[in-house]
Coordinates of C-alpha atoms in Angstrom, one line a residue:
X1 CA 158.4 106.1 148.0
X2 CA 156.4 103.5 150.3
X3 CA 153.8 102.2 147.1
X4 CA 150.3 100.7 147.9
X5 CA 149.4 98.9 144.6
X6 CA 145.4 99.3 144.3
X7 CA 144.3 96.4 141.9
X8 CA 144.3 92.6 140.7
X9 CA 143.8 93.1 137.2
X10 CA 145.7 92.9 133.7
X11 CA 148.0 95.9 134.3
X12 CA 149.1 95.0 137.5
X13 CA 151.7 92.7 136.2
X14 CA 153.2 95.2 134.0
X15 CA 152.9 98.1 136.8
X16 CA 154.9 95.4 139.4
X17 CA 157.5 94.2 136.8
X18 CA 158.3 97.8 136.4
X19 CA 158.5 99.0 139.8
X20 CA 160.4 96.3 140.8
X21 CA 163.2 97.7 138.6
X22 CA 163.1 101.1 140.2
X23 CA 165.1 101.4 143.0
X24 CA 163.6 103.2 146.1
X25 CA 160.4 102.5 146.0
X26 CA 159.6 100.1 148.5
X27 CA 156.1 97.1 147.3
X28 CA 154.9 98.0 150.9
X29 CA 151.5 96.4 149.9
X30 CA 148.5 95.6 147.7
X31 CA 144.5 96.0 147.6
X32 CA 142.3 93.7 146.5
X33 CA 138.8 94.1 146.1
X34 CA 136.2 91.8 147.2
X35 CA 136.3 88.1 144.8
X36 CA 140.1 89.2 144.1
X37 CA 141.3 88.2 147.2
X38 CA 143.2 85.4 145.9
X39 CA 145.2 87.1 143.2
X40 CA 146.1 89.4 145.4
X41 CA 147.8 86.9 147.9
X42 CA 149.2 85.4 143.9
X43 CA 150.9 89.3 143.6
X44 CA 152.1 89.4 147.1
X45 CA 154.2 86.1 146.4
X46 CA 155.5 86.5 143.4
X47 CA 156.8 90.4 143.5
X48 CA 157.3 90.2 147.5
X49 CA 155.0 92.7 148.8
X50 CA 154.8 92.9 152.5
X51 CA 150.8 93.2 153.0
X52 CA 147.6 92.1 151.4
X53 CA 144.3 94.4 152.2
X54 CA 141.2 93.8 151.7
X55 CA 140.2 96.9 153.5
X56 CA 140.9 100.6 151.9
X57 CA 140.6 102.7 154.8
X58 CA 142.9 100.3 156.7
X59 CA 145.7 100.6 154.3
X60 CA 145.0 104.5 154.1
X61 CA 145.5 104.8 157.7
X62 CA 148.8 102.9 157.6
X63 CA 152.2 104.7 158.2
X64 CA 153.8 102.4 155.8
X65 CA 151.9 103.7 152.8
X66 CA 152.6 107.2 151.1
X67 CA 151.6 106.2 147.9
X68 CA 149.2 104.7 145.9
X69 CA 149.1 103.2 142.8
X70 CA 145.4 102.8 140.9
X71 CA 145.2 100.3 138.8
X72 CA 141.3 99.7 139.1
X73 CA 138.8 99.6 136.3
X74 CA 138.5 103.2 134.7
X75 CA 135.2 104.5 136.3
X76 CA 136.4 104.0 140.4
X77 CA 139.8 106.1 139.2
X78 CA 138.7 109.0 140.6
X79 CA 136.6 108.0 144.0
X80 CA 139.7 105.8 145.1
X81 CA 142.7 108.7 144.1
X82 CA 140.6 111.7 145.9
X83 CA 140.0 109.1 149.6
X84 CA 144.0 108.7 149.1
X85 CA 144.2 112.2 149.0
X86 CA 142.4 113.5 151.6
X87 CA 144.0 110.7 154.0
X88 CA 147.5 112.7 152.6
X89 CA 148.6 110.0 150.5
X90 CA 149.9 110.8 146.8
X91 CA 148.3 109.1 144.3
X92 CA 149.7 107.6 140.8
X93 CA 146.4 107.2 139.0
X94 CA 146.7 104.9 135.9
X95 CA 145.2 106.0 132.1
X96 CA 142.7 107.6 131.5
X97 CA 143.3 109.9 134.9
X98 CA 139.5 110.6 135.5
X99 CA 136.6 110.5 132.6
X100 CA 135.8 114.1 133.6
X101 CA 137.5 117.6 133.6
X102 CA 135.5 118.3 136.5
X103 CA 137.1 115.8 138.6
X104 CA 140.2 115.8 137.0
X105 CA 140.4 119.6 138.4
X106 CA 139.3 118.8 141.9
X107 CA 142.0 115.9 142.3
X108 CA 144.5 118.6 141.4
X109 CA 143.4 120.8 143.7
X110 CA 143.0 118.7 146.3
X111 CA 146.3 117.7 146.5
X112 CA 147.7 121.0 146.6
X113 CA 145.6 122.0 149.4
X114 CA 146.6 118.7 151.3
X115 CA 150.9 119.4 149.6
X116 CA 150.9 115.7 148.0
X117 CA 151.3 114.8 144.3
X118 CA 149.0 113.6 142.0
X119 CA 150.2 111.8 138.8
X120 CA 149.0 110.9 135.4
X121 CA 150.3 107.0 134.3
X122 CA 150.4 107.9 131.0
X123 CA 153.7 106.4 129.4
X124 CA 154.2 108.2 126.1
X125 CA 155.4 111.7 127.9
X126 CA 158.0 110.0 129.9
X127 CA 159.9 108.6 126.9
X128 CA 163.3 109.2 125.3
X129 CA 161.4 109.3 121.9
X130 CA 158.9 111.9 123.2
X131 CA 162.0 114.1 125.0
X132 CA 163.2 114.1 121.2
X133 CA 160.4 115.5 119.6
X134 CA 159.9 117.9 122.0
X135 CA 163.6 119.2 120.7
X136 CA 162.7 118.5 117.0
X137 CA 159.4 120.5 117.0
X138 CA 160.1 123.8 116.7
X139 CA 162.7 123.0 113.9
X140 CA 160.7 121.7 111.6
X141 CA 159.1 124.6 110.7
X142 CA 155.0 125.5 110.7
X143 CA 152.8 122.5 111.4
X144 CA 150.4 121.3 108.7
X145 CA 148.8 118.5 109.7
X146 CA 149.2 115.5 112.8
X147 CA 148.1 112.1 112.4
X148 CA 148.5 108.5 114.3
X149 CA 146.7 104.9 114.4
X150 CA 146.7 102.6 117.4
X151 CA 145.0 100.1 116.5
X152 CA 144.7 96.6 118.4
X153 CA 142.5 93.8 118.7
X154 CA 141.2 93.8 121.7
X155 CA 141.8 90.1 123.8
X156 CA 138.6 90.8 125.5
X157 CA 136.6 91.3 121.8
X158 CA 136.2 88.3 120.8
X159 CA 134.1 87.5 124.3
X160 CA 132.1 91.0 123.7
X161 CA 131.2 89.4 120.2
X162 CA 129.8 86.6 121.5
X163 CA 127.7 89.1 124.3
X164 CA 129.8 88.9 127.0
X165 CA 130.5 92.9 128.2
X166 CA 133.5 92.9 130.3
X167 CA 134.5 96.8 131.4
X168 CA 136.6 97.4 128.6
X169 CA 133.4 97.5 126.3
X170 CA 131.0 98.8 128.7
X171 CA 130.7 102.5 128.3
X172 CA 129.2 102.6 132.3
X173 CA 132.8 101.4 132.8
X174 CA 134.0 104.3 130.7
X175 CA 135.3 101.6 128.6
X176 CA 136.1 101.7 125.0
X177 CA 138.9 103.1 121.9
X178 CA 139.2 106.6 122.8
X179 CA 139.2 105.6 126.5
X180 CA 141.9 102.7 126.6
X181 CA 143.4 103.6 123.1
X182 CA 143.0 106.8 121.8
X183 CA 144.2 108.3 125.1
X184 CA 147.6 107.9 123.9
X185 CA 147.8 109.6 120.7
X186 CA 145.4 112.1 122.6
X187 CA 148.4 112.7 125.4
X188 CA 151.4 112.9 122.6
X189 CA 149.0 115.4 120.8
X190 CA 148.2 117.8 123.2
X191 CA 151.2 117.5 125.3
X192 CA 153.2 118.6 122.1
X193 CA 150.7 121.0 120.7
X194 CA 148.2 122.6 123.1
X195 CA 144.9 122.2 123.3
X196 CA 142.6 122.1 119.5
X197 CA 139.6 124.8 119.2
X198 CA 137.7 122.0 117.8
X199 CA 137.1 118.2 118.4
X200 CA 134.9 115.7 116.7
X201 CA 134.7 111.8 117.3
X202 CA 133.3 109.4 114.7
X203 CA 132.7 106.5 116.1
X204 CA 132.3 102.9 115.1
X205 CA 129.8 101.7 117.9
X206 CA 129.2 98.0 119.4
X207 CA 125.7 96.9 119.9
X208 CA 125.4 98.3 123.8
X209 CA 126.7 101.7 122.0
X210 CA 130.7 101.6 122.8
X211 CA 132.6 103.0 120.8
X212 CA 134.8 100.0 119.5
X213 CA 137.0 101.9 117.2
X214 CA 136.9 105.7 116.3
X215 CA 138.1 108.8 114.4
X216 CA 139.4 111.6 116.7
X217 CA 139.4 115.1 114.6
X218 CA 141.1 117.7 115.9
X219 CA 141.5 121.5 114.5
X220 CA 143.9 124.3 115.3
X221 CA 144.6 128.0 113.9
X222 CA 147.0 126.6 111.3
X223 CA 146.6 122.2 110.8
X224 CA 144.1 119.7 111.4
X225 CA 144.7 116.5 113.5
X226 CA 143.3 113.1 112.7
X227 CA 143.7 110.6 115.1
X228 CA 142.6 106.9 114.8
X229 CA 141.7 103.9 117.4
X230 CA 140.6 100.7 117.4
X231 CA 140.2 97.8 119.4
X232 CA 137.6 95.8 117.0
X233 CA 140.8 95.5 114.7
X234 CA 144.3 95.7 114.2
X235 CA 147.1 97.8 111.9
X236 CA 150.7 99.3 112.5
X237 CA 150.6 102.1 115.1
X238 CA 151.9 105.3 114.5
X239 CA 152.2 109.2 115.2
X240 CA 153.4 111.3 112.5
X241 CA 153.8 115.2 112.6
X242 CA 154.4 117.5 109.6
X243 CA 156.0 121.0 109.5
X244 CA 156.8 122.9 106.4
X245 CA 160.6 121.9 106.9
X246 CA 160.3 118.4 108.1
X247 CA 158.1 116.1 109.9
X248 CA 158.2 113.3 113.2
X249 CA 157.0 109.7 113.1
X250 CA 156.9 107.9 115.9
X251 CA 157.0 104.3 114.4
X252 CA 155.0 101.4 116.3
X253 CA 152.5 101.2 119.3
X254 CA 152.5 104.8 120.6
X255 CA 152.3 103.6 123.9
X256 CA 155.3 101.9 123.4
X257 CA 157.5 104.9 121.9
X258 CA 160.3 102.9 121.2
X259 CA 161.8 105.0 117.9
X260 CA 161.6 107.9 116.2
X261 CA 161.9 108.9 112.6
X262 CA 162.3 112.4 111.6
X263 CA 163.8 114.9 108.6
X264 CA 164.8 118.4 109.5
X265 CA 165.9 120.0 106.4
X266 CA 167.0 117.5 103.8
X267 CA 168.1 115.1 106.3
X268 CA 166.2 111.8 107.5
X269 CA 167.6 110.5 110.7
X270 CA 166.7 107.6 113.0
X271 CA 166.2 107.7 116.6
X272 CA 166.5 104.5 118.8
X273 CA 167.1 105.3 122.3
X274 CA 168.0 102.4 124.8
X275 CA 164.9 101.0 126.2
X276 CA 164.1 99.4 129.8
X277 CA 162.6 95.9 129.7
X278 CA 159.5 97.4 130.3
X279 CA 157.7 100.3 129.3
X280 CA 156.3 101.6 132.2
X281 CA 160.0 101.8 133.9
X282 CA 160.7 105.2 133.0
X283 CA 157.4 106.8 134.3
X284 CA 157.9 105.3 137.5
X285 CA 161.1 107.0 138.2
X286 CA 159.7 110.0 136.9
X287 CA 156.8 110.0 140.2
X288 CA 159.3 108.8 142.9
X289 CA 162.2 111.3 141.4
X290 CA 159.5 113.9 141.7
X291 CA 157.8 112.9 145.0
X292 CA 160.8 112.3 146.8
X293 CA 162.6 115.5 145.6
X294 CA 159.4 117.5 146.6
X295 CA 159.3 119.0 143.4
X296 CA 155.6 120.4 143.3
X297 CA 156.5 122.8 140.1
X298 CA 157.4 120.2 137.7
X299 CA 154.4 117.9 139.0
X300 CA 151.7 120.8 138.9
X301 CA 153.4 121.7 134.8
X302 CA 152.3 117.7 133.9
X303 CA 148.9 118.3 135.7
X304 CA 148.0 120.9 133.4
X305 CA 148.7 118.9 130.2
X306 CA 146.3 116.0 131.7
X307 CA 144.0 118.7 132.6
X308 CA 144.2 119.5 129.2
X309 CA 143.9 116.3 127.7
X310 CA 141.3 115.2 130.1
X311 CA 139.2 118.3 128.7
X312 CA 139.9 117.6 125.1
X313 CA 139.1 114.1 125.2
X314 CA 135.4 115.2 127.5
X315 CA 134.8 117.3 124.0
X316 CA 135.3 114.4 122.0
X317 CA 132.9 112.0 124.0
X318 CA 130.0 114.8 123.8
X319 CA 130.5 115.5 120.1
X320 CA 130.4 111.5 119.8
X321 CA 126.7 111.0 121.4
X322 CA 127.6 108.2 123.0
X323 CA 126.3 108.1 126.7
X324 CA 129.3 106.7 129.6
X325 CA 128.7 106.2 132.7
X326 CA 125.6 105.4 135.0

């Protein structure tokens, strides 16, 4: 995989310190956007990458590029992944994919018509911990109810407090809890358990009207799902399901995924798996395993969770009232 990282911002470090840990994929170069020139010369140094550009098309057009990496503020996600596209390159779009089903479904299908892959950076469902429940689910019997909490306080909060709206309050920016929070326990939810016939977000809402923490409410045939995020405060994370004969808990960040408690039967049992350093190893050799194996089935089955998550979480915003984007 020949990777184009697209961004200069707080993720990028994390995104680079994983890739550089996965072998075959090759830092062929970086984009910074205009005023970020600087920090991107600042990447380039310290994780070796080959080329800085301040130009898109230019590094679109390059034969050294087959892959992009977006890392850019939620609402240019989808305008930047469909140009790579179109150009032929596959994209790894970072959380949350798009803020609409709408253009979810046409990056999809645009890179089937062009045969490149498209990919959801969504950590959770490309952990050990998350492999694991998958197994455990259908053993613990008939589900009766889901819930989970990620809750942090937001580094950026204090600033908003004081009026300063940087994108991760500013719901043009599709910023926000259910957008940079929620998304999580939203991916683990559906990914495990479909798609609800119901959604409803309570919302806790900042004084330009973002939601700063909220309630997700979710309901199926046969349980209810109550999911919490916050960014305006802080508790222990967690994800917990419960069947008639047993349950999963997911203990910590669920972004993080690191353990797994569960009972099946009468028996409690503890799941640690061996970690990398960093979480967002595993999901990176997940897209170059993928893309370099040309495996289009396995790539189009993850599409149609995010499609479904992406769809569930466009419910949750409309029930909410709360107005994102221009």
């Amino acid at each position: 995989m020949k990777l184009a990282i697209l961004g200069t911002g707080f993720i990028i470090t994390d995104a680079l310190t994983a890739i550089s840990e996965v072998k075959g994929i090759e830092k062929n170069a970086i984009f910074a956007r205009p005023g970020s020139e600087e920090r991107g010369e600042h990447f380039a140094k310290e994780f070796g990458i080959k080329k800085v550009y301040n130009d898109y098309q230019e590094l679109l057009a390059s034969d050294d590029i087959d892959t992009v990496y977006v890392g850019l503020i939620n609402s240019v996600h989808y305008s930047y992944a469909k140009e790579a596209l179109l150009a032929g390159k596959n994209a790894i779009v970072e959380k949350p994919f798009t803020p609409s089903y709408a253009e979810a479904k046409e990056l999809f299908d645009i890179a089937k018509e062009k045969g490149v892959f498209v990919f959801d950076a969504v950590t959770p469902r490309h952990s050990a911990v998350f492999e694991k429940m998958k197994e455990l689910l259908d053993q613990i019997g008939d589900i009766r109810a889901v819930q989970g909490n990620y809750s942090q306080y937001s580094s950026r909060y204090d600033k908003y407090r004081n009026g300063e709206v940087l994108p991760a309050f500013d719901p043009k920016a599709y910023g926000g809890a259910l957008h940079d929070l929620g998304i999580y326990n939203l991916n683990i939810a559906v990914a495990l358990l479909g798609k609800p016939d119901f959604v409803r977000y309570d919302a806790n809402r900042g004084f330009n009207g973002v939601d700063l923490s909220g309630l997700l409410l979710m309901k199926y045939p046969s349980f209810q799902a109550s999911l919490m995020a916050a960014k305006d405060s802080a508790s222990p994370g967690f994800f917990a399901i419960q069947g008639e004969k047993g349950w999963l808990r997911i203990n910590g960040a669920p972004n993080e995924s690191e353990e797994l408690d569960f009972m099946v039967g009468k028996t409690e049992e503890h799941f640690q798996p061996e970690l990398p350093r960093n979480r967002m190893v595993r999901e990176f050799k997940d897209f170059a395993r993928v893309a370099d194996s040309g495996n289009r089935a396995e790539m189009e089955r993850e599409m149609e969770v995010t499609l479904a998550v992406i769809q569930t979480m466009e419910m949750a915003r409309e029930s909410s009232g709360i107005v994102y984007g221009d």
